[in-house]
Short mmCIF file of the C-alpha atoms (twelve columns), coordinates in Angstrom:
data_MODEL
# 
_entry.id   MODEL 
# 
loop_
_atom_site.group_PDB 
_atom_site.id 
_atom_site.type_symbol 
_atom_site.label_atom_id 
_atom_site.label_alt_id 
_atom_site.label_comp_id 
_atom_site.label_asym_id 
_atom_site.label_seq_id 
_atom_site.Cartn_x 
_atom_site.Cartn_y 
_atom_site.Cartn_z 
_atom_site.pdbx_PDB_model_num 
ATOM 1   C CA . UNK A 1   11.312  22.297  -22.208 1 
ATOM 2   C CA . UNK A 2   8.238   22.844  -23.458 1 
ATOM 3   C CA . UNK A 3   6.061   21.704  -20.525 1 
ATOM 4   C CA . UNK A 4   7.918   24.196  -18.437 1 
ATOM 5   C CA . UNK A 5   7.745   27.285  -20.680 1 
ATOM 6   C CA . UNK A 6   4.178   26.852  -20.286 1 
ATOM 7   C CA . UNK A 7   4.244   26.726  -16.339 1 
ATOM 8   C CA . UNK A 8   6.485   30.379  -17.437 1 
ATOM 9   C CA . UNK A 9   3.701   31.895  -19.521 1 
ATOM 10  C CA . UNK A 10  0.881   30.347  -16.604 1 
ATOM 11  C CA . UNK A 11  2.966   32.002  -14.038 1 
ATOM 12  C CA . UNK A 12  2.758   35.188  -16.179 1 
ATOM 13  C CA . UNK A 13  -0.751  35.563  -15.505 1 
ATOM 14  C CA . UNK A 14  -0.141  36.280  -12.070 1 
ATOM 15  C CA . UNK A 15  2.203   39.852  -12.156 1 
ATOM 16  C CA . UNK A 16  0.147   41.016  -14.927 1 
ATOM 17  C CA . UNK A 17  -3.584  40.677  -13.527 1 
ATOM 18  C CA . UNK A 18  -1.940  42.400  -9.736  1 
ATOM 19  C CA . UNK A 19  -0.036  44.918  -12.048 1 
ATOM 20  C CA . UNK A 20  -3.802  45.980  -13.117 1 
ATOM 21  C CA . UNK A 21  -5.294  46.137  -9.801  1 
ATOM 22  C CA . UNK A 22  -2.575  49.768  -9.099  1 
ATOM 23  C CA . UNK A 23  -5.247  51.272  -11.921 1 
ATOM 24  C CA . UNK A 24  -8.623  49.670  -10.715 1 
ATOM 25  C CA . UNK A 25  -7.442  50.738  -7.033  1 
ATOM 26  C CA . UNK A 26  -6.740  54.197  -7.298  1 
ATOM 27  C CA . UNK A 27  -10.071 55.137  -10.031 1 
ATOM 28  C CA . UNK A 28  -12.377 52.752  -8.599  1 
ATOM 29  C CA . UNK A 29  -12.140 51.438  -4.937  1 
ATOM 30  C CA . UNK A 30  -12.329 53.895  -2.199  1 
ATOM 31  C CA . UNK A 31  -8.970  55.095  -0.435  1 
ATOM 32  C CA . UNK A 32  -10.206 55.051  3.624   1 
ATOM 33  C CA . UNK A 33  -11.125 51.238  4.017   1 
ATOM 34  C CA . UNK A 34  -7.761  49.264  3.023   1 
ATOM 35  C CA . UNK A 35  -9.237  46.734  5.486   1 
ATOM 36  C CA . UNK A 36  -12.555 46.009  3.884   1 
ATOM 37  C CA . UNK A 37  -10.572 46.524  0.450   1 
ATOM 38  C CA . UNK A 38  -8.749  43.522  1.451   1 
ATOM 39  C CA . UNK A 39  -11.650 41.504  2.830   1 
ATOM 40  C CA . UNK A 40  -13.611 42.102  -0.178  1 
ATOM 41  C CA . UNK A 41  -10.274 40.995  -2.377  1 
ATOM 42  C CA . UNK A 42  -9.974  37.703  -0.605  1 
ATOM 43  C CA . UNK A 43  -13.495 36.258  0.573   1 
ATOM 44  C CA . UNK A 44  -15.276 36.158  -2.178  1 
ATOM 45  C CA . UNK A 45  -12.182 34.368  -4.342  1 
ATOM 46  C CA . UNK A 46  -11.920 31.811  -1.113  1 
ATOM 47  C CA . UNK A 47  -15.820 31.370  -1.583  1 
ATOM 48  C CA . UNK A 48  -15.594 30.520  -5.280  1 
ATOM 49  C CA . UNK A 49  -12.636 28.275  -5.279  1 
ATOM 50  C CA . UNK A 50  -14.003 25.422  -3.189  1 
ATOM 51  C CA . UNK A 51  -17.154 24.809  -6.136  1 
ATOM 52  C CA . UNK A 52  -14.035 23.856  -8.221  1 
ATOM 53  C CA . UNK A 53  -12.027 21.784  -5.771  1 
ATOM 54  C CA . UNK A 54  -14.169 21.089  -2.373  1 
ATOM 55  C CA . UNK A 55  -10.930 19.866  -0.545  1 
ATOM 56  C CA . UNK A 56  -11.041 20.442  3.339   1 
ATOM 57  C CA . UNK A 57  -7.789  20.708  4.633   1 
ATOM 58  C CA . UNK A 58  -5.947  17.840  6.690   1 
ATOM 59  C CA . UNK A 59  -3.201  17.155  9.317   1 
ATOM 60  C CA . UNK A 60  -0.536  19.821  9.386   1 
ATOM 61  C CA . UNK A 61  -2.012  22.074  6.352   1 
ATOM 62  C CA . UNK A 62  -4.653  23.213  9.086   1 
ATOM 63  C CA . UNK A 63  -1.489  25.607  10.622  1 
ATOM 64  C CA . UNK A 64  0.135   26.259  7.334   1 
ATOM 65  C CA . UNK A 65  -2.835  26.969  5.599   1 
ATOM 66  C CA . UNK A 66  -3.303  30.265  8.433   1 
ATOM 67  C CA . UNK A 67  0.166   30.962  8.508   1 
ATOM 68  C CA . UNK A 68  0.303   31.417  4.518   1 
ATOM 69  C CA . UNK A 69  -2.994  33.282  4.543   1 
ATOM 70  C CA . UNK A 70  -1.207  35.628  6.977   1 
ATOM 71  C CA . UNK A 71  1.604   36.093  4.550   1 
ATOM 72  C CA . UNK A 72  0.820   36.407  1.379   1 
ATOM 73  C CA . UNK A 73  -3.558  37.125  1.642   1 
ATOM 74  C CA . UNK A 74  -4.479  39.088  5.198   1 
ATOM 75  C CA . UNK A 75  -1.458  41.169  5.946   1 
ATOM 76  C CA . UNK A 76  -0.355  41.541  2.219   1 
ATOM 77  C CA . UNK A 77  -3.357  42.586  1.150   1 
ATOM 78  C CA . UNK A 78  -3.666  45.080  3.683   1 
ATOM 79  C CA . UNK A 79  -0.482  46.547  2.987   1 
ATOM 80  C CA . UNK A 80  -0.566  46.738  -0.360  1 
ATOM 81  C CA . UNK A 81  -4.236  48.026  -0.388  1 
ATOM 82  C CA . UNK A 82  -2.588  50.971  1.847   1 
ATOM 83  C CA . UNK A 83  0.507   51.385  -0.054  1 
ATOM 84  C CA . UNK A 84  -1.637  51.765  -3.376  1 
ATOM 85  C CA . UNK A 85  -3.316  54.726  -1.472  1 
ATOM 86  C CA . UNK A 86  -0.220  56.460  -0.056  1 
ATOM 87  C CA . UNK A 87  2.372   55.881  -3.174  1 
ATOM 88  C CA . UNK A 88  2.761   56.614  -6.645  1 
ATOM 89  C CA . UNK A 89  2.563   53.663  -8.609  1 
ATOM 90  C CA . UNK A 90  6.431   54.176  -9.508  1 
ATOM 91  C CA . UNK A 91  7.538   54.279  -5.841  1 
ATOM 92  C CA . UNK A 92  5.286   50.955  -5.110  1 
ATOM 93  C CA . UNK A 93  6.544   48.999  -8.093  1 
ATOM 94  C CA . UNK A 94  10.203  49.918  -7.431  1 
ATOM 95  C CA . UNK A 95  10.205  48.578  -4.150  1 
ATOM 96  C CA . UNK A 96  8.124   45.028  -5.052  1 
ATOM 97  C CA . UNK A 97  10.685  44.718  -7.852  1 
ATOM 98  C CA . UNK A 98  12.784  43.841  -4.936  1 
ATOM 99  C CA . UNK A 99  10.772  40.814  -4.998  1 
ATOM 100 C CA . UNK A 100 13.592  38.591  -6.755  1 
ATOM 101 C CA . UNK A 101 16.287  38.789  -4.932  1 
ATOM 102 C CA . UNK A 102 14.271  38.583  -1.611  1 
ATOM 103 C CA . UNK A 103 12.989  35.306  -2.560  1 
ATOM 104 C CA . UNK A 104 16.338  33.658  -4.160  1 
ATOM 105 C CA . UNK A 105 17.992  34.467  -0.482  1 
ATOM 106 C CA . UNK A 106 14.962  32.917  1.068   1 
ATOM 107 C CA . UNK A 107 14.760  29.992  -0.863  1 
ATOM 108 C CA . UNK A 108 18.548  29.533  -0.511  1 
ATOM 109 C CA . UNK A 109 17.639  29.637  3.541   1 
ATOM 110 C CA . UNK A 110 14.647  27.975  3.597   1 
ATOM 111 C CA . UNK A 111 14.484  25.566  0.560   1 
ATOM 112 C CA . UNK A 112 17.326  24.383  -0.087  1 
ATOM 113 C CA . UNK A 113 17.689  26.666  -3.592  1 
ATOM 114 C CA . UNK A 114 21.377  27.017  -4.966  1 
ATOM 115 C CA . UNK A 115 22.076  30.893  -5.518  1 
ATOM 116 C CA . UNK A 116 22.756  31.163  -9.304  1 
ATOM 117 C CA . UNK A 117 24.892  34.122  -10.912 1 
ATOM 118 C CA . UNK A 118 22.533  34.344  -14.131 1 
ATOM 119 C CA . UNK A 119 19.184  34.768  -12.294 1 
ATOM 120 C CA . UNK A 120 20.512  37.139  -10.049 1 
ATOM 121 C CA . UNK A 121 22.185  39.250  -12.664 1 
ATOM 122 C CA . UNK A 122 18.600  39.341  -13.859 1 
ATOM 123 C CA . UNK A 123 17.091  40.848  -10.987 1 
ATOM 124 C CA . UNK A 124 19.787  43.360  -11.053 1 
ATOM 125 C CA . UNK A 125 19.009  44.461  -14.271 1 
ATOM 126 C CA . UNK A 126 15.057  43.747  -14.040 1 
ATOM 127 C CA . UNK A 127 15.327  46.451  -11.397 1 
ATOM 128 C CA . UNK A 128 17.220  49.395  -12.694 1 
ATOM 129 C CA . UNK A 129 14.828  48.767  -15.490 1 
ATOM 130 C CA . UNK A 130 12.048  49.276  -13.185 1 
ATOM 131 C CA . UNK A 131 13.413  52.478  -11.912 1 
ATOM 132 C CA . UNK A 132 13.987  53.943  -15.467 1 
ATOM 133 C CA . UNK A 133 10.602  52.125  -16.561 1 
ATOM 134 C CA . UNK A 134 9.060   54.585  -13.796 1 
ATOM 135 C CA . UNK A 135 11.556  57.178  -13.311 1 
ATOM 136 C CA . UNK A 136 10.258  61.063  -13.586 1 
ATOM 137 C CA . UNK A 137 6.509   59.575  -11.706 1 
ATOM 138 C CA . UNK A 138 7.903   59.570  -8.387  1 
ATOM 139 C CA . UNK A 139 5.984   62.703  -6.968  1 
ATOM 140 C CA . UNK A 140 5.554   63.115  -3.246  1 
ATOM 141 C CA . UNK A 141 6.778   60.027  -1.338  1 
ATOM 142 C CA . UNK A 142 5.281   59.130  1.740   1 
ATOM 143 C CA . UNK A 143 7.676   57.218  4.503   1 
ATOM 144 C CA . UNK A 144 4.614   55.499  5.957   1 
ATOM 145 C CA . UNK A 145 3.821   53.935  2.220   1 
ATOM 146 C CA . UNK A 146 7.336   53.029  1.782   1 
ATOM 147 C CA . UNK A 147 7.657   51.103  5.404   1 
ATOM 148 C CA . UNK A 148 4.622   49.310  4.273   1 
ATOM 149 C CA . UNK A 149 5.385   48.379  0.858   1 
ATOM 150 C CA . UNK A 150 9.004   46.821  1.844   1 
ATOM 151 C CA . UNK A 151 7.041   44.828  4.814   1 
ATOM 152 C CA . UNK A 152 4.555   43.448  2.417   1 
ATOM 153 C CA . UNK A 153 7.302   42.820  0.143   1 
ATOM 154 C CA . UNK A 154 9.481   40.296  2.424   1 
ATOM 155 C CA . UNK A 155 6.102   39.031  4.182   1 
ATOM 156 C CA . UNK A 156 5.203   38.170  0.767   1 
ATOM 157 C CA . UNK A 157 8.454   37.075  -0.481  1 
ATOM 158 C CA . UNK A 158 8.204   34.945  3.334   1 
ATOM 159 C CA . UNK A 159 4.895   33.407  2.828   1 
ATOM 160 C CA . UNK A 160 5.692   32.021  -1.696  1 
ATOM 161 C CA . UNK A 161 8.971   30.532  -0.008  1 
ATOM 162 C CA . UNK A 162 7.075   29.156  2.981   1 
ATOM 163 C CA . UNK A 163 4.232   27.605  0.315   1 
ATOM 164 C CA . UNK A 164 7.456   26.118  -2.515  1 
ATOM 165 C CA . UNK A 165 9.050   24.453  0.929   1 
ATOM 166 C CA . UNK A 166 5.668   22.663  2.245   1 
ATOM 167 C CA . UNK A 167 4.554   21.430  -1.302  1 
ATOM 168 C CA . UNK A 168 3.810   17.501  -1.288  1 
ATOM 169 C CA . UNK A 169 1.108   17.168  -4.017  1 
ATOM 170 C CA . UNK A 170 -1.641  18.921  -2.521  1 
ATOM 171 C CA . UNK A 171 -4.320  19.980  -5.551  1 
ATOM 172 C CA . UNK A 172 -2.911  23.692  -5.502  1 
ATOM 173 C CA . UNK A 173 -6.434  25.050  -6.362  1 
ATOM 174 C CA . UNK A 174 -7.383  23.393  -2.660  1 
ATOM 175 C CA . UNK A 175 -3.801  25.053  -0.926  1 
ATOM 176 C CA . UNK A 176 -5.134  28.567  -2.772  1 
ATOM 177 C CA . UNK A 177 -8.409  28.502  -1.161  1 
ATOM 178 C CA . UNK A 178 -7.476  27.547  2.126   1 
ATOM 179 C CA . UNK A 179 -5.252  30.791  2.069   1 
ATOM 180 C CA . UNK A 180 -7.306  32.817  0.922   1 
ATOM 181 C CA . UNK A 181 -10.274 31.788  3.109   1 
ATOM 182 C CA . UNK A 182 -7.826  31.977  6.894   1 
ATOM 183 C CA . UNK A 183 -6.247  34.858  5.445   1 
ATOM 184 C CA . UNK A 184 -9.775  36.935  4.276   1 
ATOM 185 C CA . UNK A 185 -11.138 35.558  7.979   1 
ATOM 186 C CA . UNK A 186 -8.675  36.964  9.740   1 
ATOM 187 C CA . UNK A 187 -9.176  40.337  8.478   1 
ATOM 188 C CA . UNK A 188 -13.073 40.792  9.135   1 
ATOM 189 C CA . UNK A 189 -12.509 41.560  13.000  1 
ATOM 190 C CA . UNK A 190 -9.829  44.008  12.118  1 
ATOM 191 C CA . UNK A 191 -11.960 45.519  9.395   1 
ATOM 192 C CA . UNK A 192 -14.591 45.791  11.709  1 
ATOM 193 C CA . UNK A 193 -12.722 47.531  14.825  1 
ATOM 194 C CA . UNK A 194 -10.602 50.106  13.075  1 
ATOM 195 C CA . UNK A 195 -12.936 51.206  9.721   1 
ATOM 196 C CA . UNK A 196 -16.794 50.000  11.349  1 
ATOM 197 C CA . UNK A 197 -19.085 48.704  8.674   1 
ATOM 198 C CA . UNK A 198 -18.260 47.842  5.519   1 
ATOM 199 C CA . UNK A 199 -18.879 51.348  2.838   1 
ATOM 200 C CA . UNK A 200 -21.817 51.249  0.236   1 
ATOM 201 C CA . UNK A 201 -20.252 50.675  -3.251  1 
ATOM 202 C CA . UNK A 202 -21.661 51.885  -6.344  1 
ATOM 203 C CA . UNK A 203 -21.738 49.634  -9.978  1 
ATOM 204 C CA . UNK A 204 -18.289 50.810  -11.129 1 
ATOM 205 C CA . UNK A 205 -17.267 49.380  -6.978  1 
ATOM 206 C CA . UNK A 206 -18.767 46.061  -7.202  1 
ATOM 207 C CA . UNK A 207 -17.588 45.840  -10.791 1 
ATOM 208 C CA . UNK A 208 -13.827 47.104  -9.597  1 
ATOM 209 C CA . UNK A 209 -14.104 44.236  -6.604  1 
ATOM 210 C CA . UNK A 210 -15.279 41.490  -8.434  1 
ATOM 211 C CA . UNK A 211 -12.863 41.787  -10.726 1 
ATOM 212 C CA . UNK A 212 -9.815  42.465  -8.580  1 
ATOM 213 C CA . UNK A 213 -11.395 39.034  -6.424  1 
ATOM 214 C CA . UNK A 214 -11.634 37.244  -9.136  1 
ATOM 215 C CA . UNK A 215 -9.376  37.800  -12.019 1 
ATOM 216 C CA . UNK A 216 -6.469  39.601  -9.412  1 
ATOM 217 C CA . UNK A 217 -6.554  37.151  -6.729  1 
ATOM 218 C CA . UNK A 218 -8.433  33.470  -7.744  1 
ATOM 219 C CA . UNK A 219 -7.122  32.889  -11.184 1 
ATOM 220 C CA . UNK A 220 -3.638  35.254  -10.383 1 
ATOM 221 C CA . UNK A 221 -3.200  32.946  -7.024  1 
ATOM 222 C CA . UNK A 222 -3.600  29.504  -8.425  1 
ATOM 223 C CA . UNK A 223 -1.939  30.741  -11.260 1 
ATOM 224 C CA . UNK A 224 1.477   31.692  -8.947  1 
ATOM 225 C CA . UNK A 225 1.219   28.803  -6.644  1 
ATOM 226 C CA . UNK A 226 1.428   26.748  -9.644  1 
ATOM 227 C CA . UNK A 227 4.516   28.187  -11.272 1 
ATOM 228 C CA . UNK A 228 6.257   28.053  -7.568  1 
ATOM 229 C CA . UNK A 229 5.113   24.354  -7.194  1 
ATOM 230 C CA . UNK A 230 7.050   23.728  -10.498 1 
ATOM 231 C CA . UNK A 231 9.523   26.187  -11.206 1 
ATOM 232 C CA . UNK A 232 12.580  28.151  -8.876  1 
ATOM 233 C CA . UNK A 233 11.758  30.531  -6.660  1 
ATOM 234 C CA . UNK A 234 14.318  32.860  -8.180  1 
ATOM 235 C CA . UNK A 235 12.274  32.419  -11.720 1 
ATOM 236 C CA . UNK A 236 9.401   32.762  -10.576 1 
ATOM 237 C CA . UNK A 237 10.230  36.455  -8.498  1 
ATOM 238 C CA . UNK A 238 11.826  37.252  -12.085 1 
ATOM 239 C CA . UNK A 239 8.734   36.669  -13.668 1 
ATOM 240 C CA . UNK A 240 6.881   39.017  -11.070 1 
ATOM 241 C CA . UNK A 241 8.960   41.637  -12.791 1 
ATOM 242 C CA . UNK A 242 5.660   41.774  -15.072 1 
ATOM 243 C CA . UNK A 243 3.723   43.477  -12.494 1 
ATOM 244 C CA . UNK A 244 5.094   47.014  -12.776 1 
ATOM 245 C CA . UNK A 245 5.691   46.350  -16.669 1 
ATOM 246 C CA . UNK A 246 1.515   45.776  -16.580 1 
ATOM 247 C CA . UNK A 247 0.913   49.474  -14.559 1 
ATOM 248 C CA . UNK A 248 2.989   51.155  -17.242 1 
ATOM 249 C CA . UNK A 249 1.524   49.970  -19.997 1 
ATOM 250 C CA . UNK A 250 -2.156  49.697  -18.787 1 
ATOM 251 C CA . UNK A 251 -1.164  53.476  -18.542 1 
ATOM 252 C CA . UNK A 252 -0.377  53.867  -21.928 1 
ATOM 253 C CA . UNK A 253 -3.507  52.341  -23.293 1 
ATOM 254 C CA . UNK A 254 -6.167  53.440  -20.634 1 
ATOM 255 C CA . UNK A 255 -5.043  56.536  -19.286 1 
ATOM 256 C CA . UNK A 256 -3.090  58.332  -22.102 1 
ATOM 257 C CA . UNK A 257 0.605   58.509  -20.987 1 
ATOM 258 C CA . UNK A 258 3.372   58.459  -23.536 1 
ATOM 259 C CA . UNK A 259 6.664   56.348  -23.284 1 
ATOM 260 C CA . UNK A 260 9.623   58.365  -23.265 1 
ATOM 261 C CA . UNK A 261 12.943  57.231  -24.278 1 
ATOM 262 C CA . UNK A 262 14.070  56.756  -20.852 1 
ATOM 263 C CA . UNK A 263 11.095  54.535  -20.458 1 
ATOM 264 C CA . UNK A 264 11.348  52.567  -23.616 1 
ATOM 265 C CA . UNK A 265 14.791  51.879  -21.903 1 
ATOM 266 C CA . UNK A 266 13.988  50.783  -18.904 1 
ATOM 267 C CA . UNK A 267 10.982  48.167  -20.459 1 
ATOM 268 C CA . UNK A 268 13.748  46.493  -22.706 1 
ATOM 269 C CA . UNK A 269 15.823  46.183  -19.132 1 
ATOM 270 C CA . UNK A 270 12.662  44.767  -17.185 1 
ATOM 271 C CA . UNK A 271 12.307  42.228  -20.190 1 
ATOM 272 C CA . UNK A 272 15.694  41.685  -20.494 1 
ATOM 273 C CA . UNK A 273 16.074  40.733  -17.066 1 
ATOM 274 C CA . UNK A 274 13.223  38.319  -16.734 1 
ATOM 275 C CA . UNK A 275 14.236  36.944  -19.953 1 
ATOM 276 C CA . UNK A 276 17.928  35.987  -18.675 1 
ATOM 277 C CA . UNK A 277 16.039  34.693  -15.316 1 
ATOM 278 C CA . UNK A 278 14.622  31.821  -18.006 1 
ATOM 279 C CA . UNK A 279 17.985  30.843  -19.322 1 
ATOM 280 C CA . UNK A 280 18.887  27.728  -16.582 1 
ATOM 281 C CA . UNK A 281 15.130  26.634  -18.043 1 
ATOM 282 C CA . UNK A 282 16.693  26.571  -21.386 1 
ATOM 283 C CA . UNK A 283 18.904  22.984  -21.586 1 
ATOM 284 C CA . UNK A 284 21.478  22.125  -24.096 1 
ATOM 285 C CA . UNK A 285 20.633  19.560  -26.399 1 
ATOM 286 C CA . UNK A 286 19.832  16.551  -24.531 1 
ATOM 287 C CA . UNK A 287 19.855  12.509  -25.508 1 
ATOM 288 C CA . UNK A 288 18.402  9.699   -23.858 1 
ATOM 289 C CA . UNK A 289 20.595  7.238   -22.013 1 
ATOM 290 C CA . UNK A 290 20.252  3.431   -22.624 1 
ATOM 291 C CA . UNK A 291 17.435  4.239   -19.294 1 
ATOM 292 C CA . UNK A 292 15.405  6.835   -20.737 1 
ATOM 293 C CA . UNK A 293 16.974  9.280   -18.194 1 
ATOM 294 C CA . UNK A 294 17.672  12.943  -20.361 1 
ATOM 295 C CA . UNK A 295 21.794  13.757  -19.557 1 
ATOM 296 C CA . UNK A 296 22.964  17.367  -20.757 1 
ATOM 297 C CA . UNK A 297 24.981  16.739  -24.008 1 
ATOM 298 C CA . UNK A 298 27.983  18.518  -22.090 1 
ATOM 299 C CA . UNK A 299 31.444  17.153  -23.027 1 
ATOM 300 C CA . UNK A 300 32.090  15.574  -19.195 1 
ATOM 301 C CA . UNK A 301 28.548  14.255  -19.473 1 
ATOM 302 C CA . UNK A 302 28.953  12.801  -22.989 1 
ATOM 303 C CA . UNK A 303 32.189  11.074  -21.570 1 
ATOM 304 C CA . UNK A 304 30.736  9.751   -18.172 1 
ATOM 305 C CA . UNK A 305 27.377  8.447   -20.453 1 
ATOM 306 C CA . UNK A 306 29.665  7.333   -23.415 1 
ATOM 307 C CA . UNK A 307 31.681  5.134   -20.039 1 
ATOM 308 C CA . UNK A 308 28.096  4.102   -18.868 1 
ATOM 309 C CA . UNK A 309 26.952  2.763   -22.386 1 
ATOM 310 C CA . UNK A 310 29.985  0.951   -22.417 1 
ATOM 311 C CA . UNK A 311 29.930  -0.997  -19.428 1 
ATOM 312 C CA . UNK A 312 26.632  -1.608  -20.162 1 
ATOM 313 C CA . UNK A 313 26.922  -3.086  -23.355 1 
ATOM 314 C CA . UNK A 314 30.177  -5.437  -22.025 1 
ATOM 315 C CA . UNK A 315 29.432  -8.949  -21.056 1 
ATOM 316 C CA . UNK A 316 28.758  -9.708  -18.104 1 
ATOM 317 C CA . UNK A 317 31.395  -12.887 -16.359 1 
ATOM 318 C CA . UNK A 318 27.688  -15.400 -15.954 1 
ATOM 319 C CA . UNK A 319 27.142  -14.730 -19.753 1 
ATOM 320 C CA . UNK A 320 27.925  -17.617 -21.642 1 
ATOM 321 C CA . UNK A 321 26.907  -15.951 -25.119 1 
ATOM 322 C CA . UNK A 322 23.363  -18.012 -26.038 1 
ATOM 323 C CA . UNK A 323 21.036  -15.279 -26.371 1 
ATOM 324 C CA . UNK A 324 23.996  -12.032 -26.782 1 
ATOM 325 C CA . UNK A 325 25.169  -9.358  -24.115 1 
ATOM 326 C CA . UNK A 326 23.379  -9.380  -20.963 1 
ATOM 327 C CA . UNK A 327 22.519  -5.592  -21.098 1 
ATOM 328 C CA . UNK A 328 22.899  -3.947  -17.516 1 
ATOM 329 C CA . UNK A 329 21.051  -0.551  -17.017 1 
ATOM 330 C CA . UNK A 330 23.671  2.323   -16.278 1 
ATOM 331 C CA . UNK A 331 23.547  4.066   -13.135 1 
ATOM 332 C CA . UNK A 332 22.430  7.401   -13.234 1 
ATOM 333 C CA . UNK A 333 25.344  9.886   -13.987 1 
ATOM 334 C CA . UNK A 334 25.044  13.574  -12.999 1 
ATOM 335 C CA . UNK A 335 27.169  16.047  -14.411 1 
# 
């Protein structure tokens, strides 16, 4: 249990550094280049990455490798570069928060993930807490935001599914990189045909994009791979809940906003609701079979492990009592 609340609280780290990057967007990157916005997010993360793990893809993770960076690094970033421009921050959120429940159905497609009451339940309430967390901020909606934020939403949603279904041990820092790198590439020719030459930044720029790079995309992506290569998709899209929770409160602190009760509400819900997503992570007190192998102290399970222990401990028909019970290792039971 303890091993994966910590994958939880590493996943965390993720939502809440992108959560930040609504703020650093709109008061410190410029609105007209989403492309170059993008490029700048992504290249210099893939460029830093490989000093820590200098691992060249091989065999098939030469396709997946582009077809994640498409996913969830080129196109995403693009949109959600754009959608930071054209929406309030409320609008935006509300829509990601969507997140959840578009990767449980996913995973359930593509994965092989059972759909479980509790975690969706949590994603229900996770999101009408997001819409009372940023109700009253809505302000002047703009269709072409909202098209983009739902399509970087399920090509997002897509691309974590896609990158939980082709894990097989690969050093995630090394599957991170190689994302980030196709997916940063692939933008440069775009960014060059529709915006021309990258803009001149000034200090508060450069400072804005090397942190978004590097805290908001390195340390946030290995961080989120990680949690997906060890936790359910459905808890991990719960978890992403934090990302909207971040923008609020970042608001509070930096910008001078006040909380009101409606608010206050709707954080308890967005808590709530991630917090119930963690519940399945939560076992029942567990013993050790004769094996080592944990079995949920559940009355059916106590009664098929109590039957295992007992065959076990019987004598075996070739025993002929010199050196005691010939113990035989119970077969795995699963409750």
């Amino acid at each position: 249990m303890e091993t994966t609340w910590r994958w939880v609280l590493l996943t965390a780290i993720a939502p809440i550094a992108w959560g930040s990057t609504y703020y650093v967007s709109r008061e410190f990157l410029p609105a007209d280049a989403p492309l170059w916005g993008a490029v700048l997010c992504a290249l210099p993360a893939a460029l830093l990455l490989p000093v820590v793990r200098p691992i060249r893809p091989r065999g098939a993770w030469w396709w997946r490798a582009s077809i994640l960076g498409a996913l969830n690094v080129g196109v995403f970033f693009a949109l959600v570069y754009l959608v930071a421009q054209l929406l309030p921050t409320s609008v935006a959120s509300t829509v990601m928060a969507t997140s959840p429940v578009a990767m449980m159905l996913l995973a359930r497609l593509l994965a092989g993930e059972r759909l479980r009451a509790i975690p969706m339940i949590g994603a229900a309430i996770g999101l009408a807490g997001v819409v009372l967390l940023l109700a009253g901020d809505a302000g002047a909606v703009d269709p072409l935001g909202v098209v983009a934020s739902v399509i970087a939403m399920l090509l997002s949603s897509l691309g974590y599914v896609l990158a939980k279904r082709w894990r097989d041990g690969t050093d995630v820092l090394a599957v991170t990189w190689w994302q980030l790198l196709a997916g940063g590439a692939m933008l440069v020719p775009a960014a060059l045909l529709v915006e021309g030459a990258p803009r001149a930044l000034d200090g508060a720029g450069v400072a804005a994009f090397a942190y978004v790079s590097i805290v908001a995309t390195a340390i946030a992506f290995v961080a989120w791979f990680g949690g997906l290569a060890h936790l359910p998709a459905g808890t991990v899209g719960l978890i992403g809940l934090l990302n909207p929770v971040t923008g609020v409160l970042l608001g509070v602190l930096l910008a001078g906003e006040v909380l009101g009760g409606w608010q206050v509400a709707g954080l308890a819900l967005v808590l709530a609701g991630i917090l119930l997503g963690q519940v399945r992570l939560v076992p029942t007190r567990v013993r050790r079979a004769a094996t080592g192998t944990e079995v949920p102290n559940t009355p059916r399970a106590r009664m098929l492990t109590s039957a295992a222990g007992a065959a076990a401990a019987a004598p075996r028909p070739d025993d002929r009592g010199t050196h005691g019970p010939t113990l035989v290792a119970p077969r795995e039971v699963h409750a």
